[in-house]
Coordinates of C-alpha atoms in Angstrom, one line a residue:
X1 CA 47.4 -62.2 -31.1
X2 CA 51.2 -61.9 -31.5
X3 CA 53.2 -64.1 -34.0
X4 CA 57.0 -64.4 -33.7
X5 CA 58.5 -64.0 -37.2
X6 CA 62.1 -65.0 -37.9
X7 CA 63.5 -63.7 -41.2
X8 CA 67.0 -65.0 -42.2
X9 CA 69.1 -64.9 -45.3
X10 CA 69.5 -67.8 -47.7
X11 CA 72.2 -69.0 -50.0
X12 CA 69.7 -69.5 -52.9
X13 CA 70.9 -68.5 -56.3
X14 CA 68.2 -65.8 -56.6
X15 CA 67.1 -63.4 -53.9
X16 CA 63.6 -62.7 -55.5
X17 CA 61.8 -65.9 -54.2
X18 CA 63.1 -65.2 -50.6
X19 CA 61.8 -61.6 -50.8
X20 CA 58.3 -62.8 -51.9
X21 CA 58.1 -65.3 -49.1
X22 CA 59.2 -62.6 -46.6
X23 CA 56.5 -60.2 -47.9
X24 CA 53.7 -62.8 -47.9
X25 CA 54.7 -63.9 -44.4
X26 CA 54.7 -60.4 -43.0
X27 CA 51.3 -59.6 -44.8
X28 CA 49.7 -62.7 -43.2
X29 CA 51.1 -61.7 -39.8
X30 CA 49.6 -58.3 -40.2
X31 CA 46.2 -59.7 -41.2
X32 CA 46.1 -62.1 -38.2
X33 CA 47.1 -59.5 -35.7
X34 CA 44.4 -57.0 -36.7
X35 CA 41.3 -59.2 -37.0
X36 CA 38.9 -56.4 -35.9
X37 CA 38.8 -53.0 -34.3
X38 CA 36.4 -51.9 -31.5
X39 CA 34.8 -48.5 -32.4
X40 CA 33.1 -46.1 -30.1
X41 CA 31.7 -42.6 -30.5
X42 CA 34.2 -39.8 -31.2
X43 CA 32.4 -37.4 -28.9
X44 CA 31.1 -37.7 -25.3
X45 CA 27.6 -39.2 -24.8
X46 CA 25.2 -37.1 -22.7
X47 CA 22.5 -38.7 -20.5
X48 CA 19.7 -37.2 -18.3
X49 CA 19.3 -38.2 -14.7
X50 CA 16.5 -40.8 -14.3
X51 CA 16.4 -41.7 -17.9
X52 CA 18.0 -44.5 -20.0
X53 CA 21.1 -44.1 -22.3
X54 CA 22.8 -46.3 -24.9
X55 CA 26.6 -46.3 -25.0
X56 CA 27.3 -47.2 -28.7
X57 CA 30.1 -49.7 -29.6
X58 CA 30.6 -52.0 -32.6
X59 CA 33.2 -54.1 -34.3
X60 CA 34.9 -53.1 -37.6
X61 CA 34.7 -54.9 -39.9
X62 CA 31.2 -56.1 -39.0
X63 CA 31.2 -59.6 -37.7
X64 CA 29.4 -61.8 -35.2
X65 CA 30.3 -61.2 -31.5
X66 CA 28.0 -64.0 -30.2
X67 CA 30.9 -66.3 -29.2
X68 CA 33.2 -63.4 -28.0
X69 CA 33.7 -61.9 -24.5
X70 CA 32.3 -58.4 -24.2
X71 CA 33.3 -56.5 -21.1
X72 CA 32.2 -53.0 -20.2
X73 CA 34.2 -51.6 -17.3
X74 CA 35.2 -48.3 -15.7
X75 CA 38.7 -47.3 -14.6
X76 CA 39.8 -50.8 -13.6
X77 CA 39.4 -54.0 -15.6
X78 CA 37.7 -55.5 -12.6
X79 CA 35.3 -52.6 -12.2
X80 CA 32.7 -54.5 -14.2
X81 CA 29.7 -52.5 -15.5
X82 CA 28.4 -55.4 -17.6
X83 CA 30.0 -58.8 -18.7
X84 CA 29.0 -61.1 -21.6
X85 CA 30.7 -64.4 -22.5
X86 CA 29.8 -68.0 -23.3
X87 CA 26.8 -66.7 -25.2
X88 CA 25.1 -65.1 -22.1
X89 CA 25.2 -62.2 -19.6
X90 CA 27.3 -62.9 -16.4
X91 CA 26.5 -60.9 -13.3
X92 CA 28.8 -62.4 -10.7
X93 CA 31.5 -59.7 -11.1
X94 CA 29.2 -56.7 -11.7
X95 CA 29.5 -53.7 -9.5
X96 CA 26.6 -53.3 -7.0
X97 CA 25.7 -49.8 -8.3
X98 CA 24.8 -51.3 -11.7
X99 CA 22.7 -54.2 -10.5
X100 CA 19.4 -54.4 -12.5
X101 CA 20.3 -51.3 -14.6
X102 CA 22.4 -52.6 -17.5
X103 CA 21.5 -54.6 -20.7
X104 CA 23.8 -55.6 -23.6
X105 CA 21.7 -54.9 -26.7
X106 CA 21.8 -58.2 -28.5
X107 CA 19.6 -57.4 -31.5
X108 CA 22.6 -56.4 -33.5
X109 CA 25.3 -58.7 -32.0
X110 CA 25.4 -60.8 -35.1
X111 CA 26.6 -57.7 -37.0
X112 CA 29.2 -56.8 -34.3
X113 CA 27.0 -54.3 -32.4
X114 CA 27.9 -54.6 -28.7
X115 CA 26.3 -51.4 -27.4
X116 CA 25.3 -51.2 -23.7
X117 CA 22.1 -49.7 -22.3
X118 CA 22.1 -48.2 -18.8
X119 CA 18.7 -47.6 -17.1
X120 CA 17.8 -44.9 -14.5
X121 CA 20.9 -42.8 -15.0
X122 CA 22.5 -41.4 -11.8
X123 CA 24.9 -38.6 -11.2
X124 CA 27.6 -41.1 -10.2
X125 CA 27.4 -42.8 -13.6
X126 CA 29.4 -39.9 -15.2
X127 CA 32.9 -40.7 -16.4
X128 CA 34.8 -42.9 -18.8
X129 CA 33.8 -46.4 -19.9
X130 CA 35.8 -49.1 -21.7
X131 CA 34.2 -51.3 -24.3
X132 CA 36.5 -54.4 -24.4
X133 CA 36.0 -57.3 -26.8
X134 CA 38.1 -60.5 -26.7
X135 CA 38.0 -63.4 -29.3
X136 CA 40.4 -66.2 -28.3
X137 CA 43.8 -64.7 -27.8
X138 CA 42.9 -61.5 -29.7
X139 CA 41.4 -58.5 -28.0
X140 CA 40.7 -54.8 -28.6
X141 CA 38.9 -52.0 -26.7
X142 CA 37.5 -48.5 -27.2
X143 CA 37.2 -45.7 -24.7
X144 CA 34.2 -43.4 -24.5
X145 CA 33.0 -40.7 -22.1
X146 CA 29.6 -40.3 -20.5
X147 CA 28.4 -36.9 -19.3
X148 CA 25.4 -36.8 -17.0
X149 CA 23.0 -33.8 -16.8
X150 CA 20.0 -33.3 -14.5
X151 CA 16.9 -31.4 -15.6
X152 CA 15.4 -30.3 -12.3
X153 CA 11.9 -29.4 -11.1
X154 CA 9.8 -26.5 -12.3
X155 CA 10.8 -23.2 -10.5
X156 CA 8.7 -22.4 -7.5
X157 CA 8.2 -18.6 -7.1
X158 CA 7.0 -17.3 -3.7
X159 CA 6.6 -13.9 -2.1
X160 CA 8.8 -13.6 1.0
X161 CA 8.5 -10.1 2.5
X162 CA 8.4 -6.3 1.9
X163 CA 12.0 -4.9 1.5
X164 CA 13.5 -1.7 0.4
X165 CA 10.2 -0.2 -0.8
X166 CA 9.3 -3.3 -2.8
X167 CA 8.6 -7.0 -2.4
X168 CA 11.2 -9.7 -2.1
X169 CA 10.5 -12.7 -4.5
X170 CA 12.2 -16.1 -4.2
X171 CA 12.7 -18.7 -6.9
X172 CA 13.5 -22.3 -5.8
X173 CA 14.2 -25.5 -7.7
X174 CA 16.0 -28.8 -7.1
X175 CA 17.5 -31.8 -9.1
X176 CA 19.9 -29.9 -11.5
X177 CA 23.3 -30.9 -12.8
X178 CA 25.6 -29.4 -13.6
X179 CA 25.2 -26.1 -11.7
X180 CA 22.3 -24.3 -13.5
X181 CA 21.9 -20.7 -14.6
X182 CA 19.1 -18.7 -13.1
X183 CA 17.5 -15.7 -14.8
X184 CA 14.7 -13.3 -13.8
X185 CA 13.0 -11.5 -16.6
X186 CA 9.8 -9.6 -17.4
X187 CA 7.3 -10.3 -20.2
X188 CA 9.2 -8.2 -22.7
X189 CA 12.2 -10.5 -22.2
X190 CA 14.4 -8.0 -20.3
X191 CA 16.5 -9.6 -17.7
X192 CA 16.5 -8.3 -14.1
X193 CA 19.4 -8.4 -11.6
X194 CA 19.2 -10.9 -8.8
X195 CA 19.4 -9.8 -5.1
X196 CA 21.0 -13.0 -3.9
X197 CA 21.7 -16.6 -5.1
X198 CA 22.4 -19.8 -3.2
X199 CA 23.2 -23.1 -4.7
X200 CA 24.0 -26.3 -2.8
X201 CA 25.0 -29.8 -3.8
X202 CA 22.7 -32.5 -2.2
X203 CA 23.6 -36.0 -1.2
X204 CA 22.3 -37.2 -4.6
X205 CA 25.0 -35.2 -6.4
X206 CA 22.3 -32.8 -7.8
X207 CA 22.1 -29.1 -7.3
X208 CA 19.4 -27.2 -5.4
X209 CA 19.1 -23.4 -6.1
X210 CA 17.4 -20.5 -4.4
X211 CA 17.5 -17.1 -6.0
X212 CA 15.8 -13.8 -4.8
X213 CA 15.0 -10.5 -6.4
X214 CA 13.3 -7.2 -5.2
X215 CA 10.4 -5.9 -7.4
X216 CA 9.6 -2.2 -7.1
X217 CA 6.2 -0.6 -7.7
X218 CA 5.2 0.1 -11.3
X219 CA 7.6 -2.6 -12.6
X220 CA 6.1 -4.9 -15.2
X221 CA 3.9 -7.2 -13.1
X222 CA 4.5 -10.3 -15.2
X223 CA 7.6 -11.8 -13.7
X224 CA 9.3 -15.0 -14.8
X225 CA 12.0 -17.2 -13.2
X226 CA 14.0 -19.2 -15.8
X227 CA 16.4 -22.0 -14.9
X228 CA 18.7 -23.3 -17.7
X229 CA 20.8 -26.5 -18.0
X230 CA 23.8 -25.3 -20.0
X231 CA 24.8 -28.8 -21.1
X232 CA 21.4 -29.9 -22.4
X233 CA 20.6 -26.3 -23.5
X234 CA 17.1 -26.9 -22.0
X235 CA 15.3 -24.7 -19.5
X236 CA 12.3 -24.6 -17.2
X237 CA 10.3 -21.4 -16.5
X238 CA 7.5 -20.3 -14.2
X239 CA 5.6 -17.0 -14.4
X240 CA 3.6 -15.1 -11.8
X241 CA 1.5 -11.9 -11.9
X242 CA 2.2 -9.3 -9.1
X243 CA -0.8 -7.1 -8.3
X244 CA -0.4 -3.5 -7.1
X245 CA -1.9 -4.4 -3.8
X246 CA 1.2 -6.3 -2.9
X247 CA 3.3 -3.1 -2.8
X248 CA 3.6 -1.1 0.5
X249 CA 2.1 2.4 0.3
X250 CA 2.4 5.3 2.7
X251 CA -1.1 6.8 3.2
X252 CA -1.6 10.1 5.2
X253 CA -4.8 8.7 6.8
X254 CA -2.8 5.6 7.9
X255 CA -0.2 7.9 9.4
X256 CA -2.8 9.8 11.3
X257 CA -4.5 6.6 12.5
X258 CA -1.2 5.2 13.7
X259 CA -0.6 8.4 15.8
X260 CA -4.1 8.1 17.3
X261 CA -3.6 4.5 18.1
X262 CA -0.2 5.2 19.7
X263 CA -1.8 7.8 21.9
X264 CA -4.7 5.6 22.7
X265 CA -2.5 2.6 23.7
X266 CA -0.4 5.0 25.8
X267 CA -3.5 6.1 27.6
X268 CA -4.6 2.5 28.1
X269 CA -1.2 1.6 29.4
X270 CA -1.3 4.4 31.9
X271 CA -4.8 3.4 33.1
X272 CA -3.7 -0.2 33.6
X273 CA -0.6 1.0 35.5
X274 CA -2.8 3.0 37.8
X275 CA -5.2 0.1 38.4
X276 CA -2.2 -2.1 39.3
X277 CA -1.1 0.4 41.9
X278 CA -4.6 0.5 43.3
X279 CA -4.7 -3.2 43.8
X280 CA -3.9 -6.6 42.4
X281 CA -7.4 -7.9 42.5
X282 CA -8.4 -6.5 39.1
X283 CA -5.4 -8.2 37.5
X284 CA -6.2 -11.5 39.0
X285 CA -9.8 -11.3 37.8
X286 CA -8.6 -10.5 34.3
X287 CA -6.2 -13.4 34.3
X288 CA -9.0 -15.7 35.4
X289 CA -11.3 -14.4 32.7
X290 CA -8.6 -14.8 30.1
X291 CA -7.9 -18.4 31.2
X292 CA -11.6 -19.2 31.0
X293 CA -11.8 -17.8 27.5
X294 CA -8.8 -19.8 26.3
X295 CA -10.3 -23.0 27.8
X296 CA -13.6 -22.2 26.1
X297 CA -11.9 -21.7 22.7
X298 CA -10.0 -24.9 23.1
X299 CA -13.2 -26.8 24.1
X300 CA -15.0 -25.3 21.0
X301 CA -12.1 -26.3 18.8
X302 CA -12.0 -29.9 20.1
X303 CA -15.8 -30.2 19.6
X304 CA -15.5 -28.8 16.1
X305 CA -12.8 -31.4 15.2
X306 CA -14.9 -34.3 16.6
X307 CA -17.8 -33.3 14.4
X308 CA -18.3 -29.7 13.3
X309 CA -21.9 -28.5 13.8
X310 CA -23.2 -31.5 15.8
X311 CA -21.9 -30.8 19.3
X312 CA -21.6 -33.5 21.9
X313 CA -23.9 -35.9 20.1
X314 CA -21.3 -36.4 17.4
X315 CA -19.6 -39.7 16.7
X316 CA -16.2 -39.7 18.4
X317 CA -12.8 -39.7 16.7
X318 CA -11.1 -43.2 16.5
X319 CA -7.4 -43.2 17.1
X320 CA -6.0 -45.1 14.1
X321 CA -2.9 -47.4 14.6
X322 CA -1.4 -46.7 11.2
X323 CA 1.5 -48.7 9.7
X324 CA 3.2 -48.3 6.3
X325 CA 2.5 -50.6 3.4
X326 CA 5.9 -51.9 1.9
X327 CA 4.2 -53.0 -1.3
X328 CA 3.5 -49.4 -2.2
X329 CA 6.9 -47.9 -1.1
X330 CA 9.1 -46.3 -3.8
X331 CA 12.3 -48.4 -4.3
X332 CA 14.5 -45.6 -2.8
X333 CA 12.5 -45.5 0.5
X334 CA 13.6 -47.6 3.5
X335 CA 10.9 -48.7 6.0
X336 CA 11.6 -49.7 9.5
X337 CA 10.7 -53.1 10.8
X338 CA 7.0 -52.9 11.8
X339 CA 6.3 -50.2 9.2
X340 CA 6.3 -47.2 11.7
X341 CA 8.9 -45.0 10.1
X342 CA 10.4 -44.3 6.7
X343 CA 13.5 -42.5 5.4
X344 CA 15.3 -41.9 2.0
X345 CA 17.9 -44.6 1.2
X346 CA 21.1 -43.9 -0.6
X347 CA 20.5 -46.6 -3.3
X348 CA 17.6 -47.8 -5.3
X349 CA 16.5 -51.2 -4.0
X350 CA 15.8 -54.1 -6.3
X351 CA 12.1 -54.6 -5.6
X352 CA 9.4 -56.1 -7.8
X353 CA 7.7 -53.4 -10.0
X354 CA 4.1 -54.3 -9.1
X355 CA 1.1 -52.2 -10.0
X356 CA 0.8 -51.1 -6.4
X357 CA 4.3 -49.7 -6.1
X358 CA 5.1 -46.0 -6.8
X359 CA 7.9 -45.8 -9.4
X360 CA 8.5 -42.1 -9.9
X361 CA 8.1 -40.1 -6.7
X362 CA 9.3 -41.2 -3.2
X363 CA 5.8 -41.9 -1.8
X364 CA 4.3 -44.6 0.4
X365 CA 0.8 -45.4 1.6
X366 CA -0.5 -46.7 4.9
X367 CA -1.8 -50.3 5.1
X368 CA -5.0 -49.1 6.6
X369 CA -7.9 -47.7 4.5
X370 CA -11.0 -45.8 5.7
X371 CA -14.4 -45.5 4.1
X372 CA -16.5 -44.4 7.1
X373 CA -16.2 -42.8 10.5
X374 CA -13.7 -40.3 12.0
X375 CA -10.0 -41.2 12.4
X376 CA -6.9 -39.5 13.6
X377 CA -3.2 -40.4 13.7
X378 CA 0.0 -38.5 14.5
X379 CA 3.2 -38.2 12.3
X380 CA 6.5 -37.1 13.8
X381 CA 8.8 -35.2 11.4
X382 CA 12.6 -35.6 11.8
X383 CA 15.5 -33.8 10.1
X384 CA 15.3 -31.1 7.6
X385 CA 14.8 -31.5 3.8
X386 CA 11.5 -31.8 2.1
X387 CA 8.5 -33.9 3.2
X388 CA 4.7 -34.1 2.9
X389 CA 2.0 -35.6 5.2
X390 CA -1.6 -36.4 4.3
X391 CA -4.0 -38.8 2.8
X392 CA -4.6 -40.2 -0.7
X393 CA -7.3 -42.1 -2.6
X394 CA -6.7 -45.9 -2.7
X395 CA -6.9 -45.6 -6.5
X396 CA -4.2 -42.8 -6.7
X397 CA -1.9 -43.3 -9.6
X398 CA 1.3 -45.2 -8.9
X399 CA 3.3 -44.7 -12.2
X400 CA 4.6 -41.6 -13.9
X401 CA 3.9 -38.0 -12.9
X402 CA 0.9 -37.4 -10.5
X403 CA -0.6 -34.1 -9.6
X404 CA 0.1 -33.1 -5.9
X405 CA -3.4 -31.8 -5.4
X406 CA -7.0 -33.0 -4.6
X407 CA -7.4 -33.3 -8.4
X408 CA -4.7 -36.0 -8.4
X409 CA -6.2 -37.8 -5.4
X410 CA -3.9 -36.3 -2.6
X411 CA -4.8 -34.0 0.3
X412 CA -1.7 -33.0 2.3
X413 CA 0.6 -30.3 3.7
X414 CA 4.3 -30.1 2.8
X415 CA 7.6 -28.5 3.7
X416 CA 9.4 -27.4 0.6
X417 CA 12.6 -25.4 1.3
X418 CA 11.7 -22.5 3.5
X419 CA 8.0 -22.8 2.6
X420 CA 5.2 -24.6 4.6
X421 CA 2.0 -24.9 2.6
X422 CA -1.1 -26.9 1.8
X423 CA -1.2 -28.9 -1.5
X424 CA -4.3 -27.2 -2.9
X425 CA -4.5 -26.2 -6.6
X426 CA -2.6 -23.8 -6.6
X427 CA -0.7 -24.3 -3.3
X428 CA -1.8 -22.4 -0.2
X429 CA 1.0 -20.8 1.8
X430 CA 0.5 -21.4 5.5
X431 CA 1.2 -18.5 7.9
X432 CA 3.8 -20.3 10.1
X433 CA 7.4 -19.3 10.8
X434 CA 8.4 -22.9 10.9
X435 CA 6.8 -26.3 10.1
X436 CA 5.7 -28.3 13.2
X437 CA 7.6 -31.3 14.4
X438 CA 4.5 -33.4 15.0
X439 CA 1.4 -33.2 12.8
X440 CA -2.0 -34.8 13.7
X441 CA -4.1 -35.9 10.7
X442 CA -7.9 -36.1 11.2
X443 CA -10.0 -37.7 8.5
X444 CA -13.8 -37.3 8.6
X445 CA -15.2 -39.8 6.0
X446 CA -18.8 -38.8 6.5
X447 CA -18.1 -35.1 5.7
X448 CA -15.4 -35.7 3.2
X449 CA -13.0 -33.5 5.1
X450 CA -9.3 -33.6 6.2
X451 CA -7.9 -31.5 9.0
X452 CA -4.2 -31.0 10.1
X453 CA -3.3 -30.0 13.6
X454 CA 0.0 -29.0 15.3
X455 CA 0.3 -31.9 17.8
X456 CA 2.6 -29.8 20.0
X457 CA 0.2 -27.0 20.9
X458 CA -2.9 -28.4 19.2
X459 CA -3.3 -25.3 17.0
X460 CA -5.1 -25.8 13.7
X461 CA -2.8 -25.8 10.6
X462 CA -5.2 -26.3 7.6
X463 CA -8.6 -27.9 6.7
X464 CA -9.6 -29.1 3.3
X465 CA -13.3 -28.1 3.0
X466 CA -16.2 -30.6 3.5
X467 CA -17.0 -32.6 0.5
X468 CA -13.5 -32.3 -1.0
X469 CA -12.5 -35.9 -0.2
X470 CA -14.6 -38.4 -2.2
X471 CA -16.6 -41.3 -0.8
X472 CA -14.1 -44.0 -1.5
X473 CA -11.3 -45.8 0.4
X474 CA -8.8 -43.3 1.8
X475 CA -5.3 -44.2 3.0
X476 CA -2.5 -42.4 4.9
X477 CA 0.1 -41.0 2.6
X478 CA 3.7 -39.8 3.1
X479 CA 6.3 -38.2 0.9
X480 CA 10.0 -38.3 2.0
X481 CA 13.1 -36.6 0.4
X482 CA 16.8 -36.8 1.4
X483 CA 17.5 -35.4 4.8
X484 CA 14.1 -36.1 6.3
X485 CA 12.6 -39.0 8.3
X486 CA 8.9 -39.5 9.1
X487 CA 7.6 -41.7 12.0
X488 CA 4.1 -42.7 12.9
X489 CA 3.6 -42.4 16.6
X490 CA 1.8 -45.3 18.3

């Protein structure tokens, strides 16, 4: 509030009364134009992705802000993060990115505390915030900075291949910000040099890292991959034990056997060549025999999937028409109309937080549940990224962290980075150069067994053993990350 003050001379006999009036007037003006200050933190506030943070702000001297206007905004006055006036919160001008994620903490508003809480912190929340308070014609504001950090997933260590007389190990992790530091070290704490390092920034604004190393024979077999967030000064570490049997060895007997096999195959090749010259009939017979053998193996496989061990008298498989249950879908998943496909959305939807809905991981269940019989359905995988396909108990946990294993109530296969594996405990790497584009899921409730098949060539992928699935209601289950899209084929 500004007051115009006019000071003029007087013809009074003594200048002292005029000076006193001037001094008192200027003092009152100073008091009225500085009714309060808005005070924020002197240093940046650090928040972790996915968690909540309080941006501190208060009035000095302490006084009630109940009847004042409190406006939190970003770079522009109209870029409203949260607005409070007339004694209540106002959401009409709030930016869409903050809908349902802000709260003015009113427990201390009588003492001038106008701090703001932001829920489910995102990478995009990082930057400067203005805490603006207005009382009538007087206003003040404070500027504070929010830094965002992401503490990613536990490192995943895998064996890639033999290379340069050793084995190539790869460490993968996602969900970090800012760019993390990756270290390899042995049990003694000694650091080992990396072979290669790749870091990429995903659509979510978080980093994904992949780091490799070559381990030579007679190195310390306890190997750790450590990933550190330099802002939070926190880290995550995974350790594996490398047995001697993993290292390639040159054995004289193996060399001799290789020479013998080479000669033997050369002789067989020459014999086949001579038979081909003699006539084509033998080749045709062999082709026919091979085709019959392939057909027999395929028939045996199909019979085994219908009901292993019972032959043609088994109960047939029922083709399940599976649709996705929107009441269980994580708020960042977008389901198609009719519930036949699901993808990752760019923003978190404002959905009711019911007991049925997953709130931590981007999962969704099928509407259908099975307690008896044999059922199959097909899932088409689109795009890259990470995904998982399988089944889950109807009673699987919906809130907080859940184990991705049969112990947690989930039987599935997943694609994680360059890996394709079954979610056993621990995970089982699957010997495939690439993940299939269509997966057929077969559930046998009577045997408590789940089988996954490549729907393209009908080759078996993985089978959870009989009795591993409990005798309760089982539902289809999908896991979707950015860049992937899953569709249930009719």
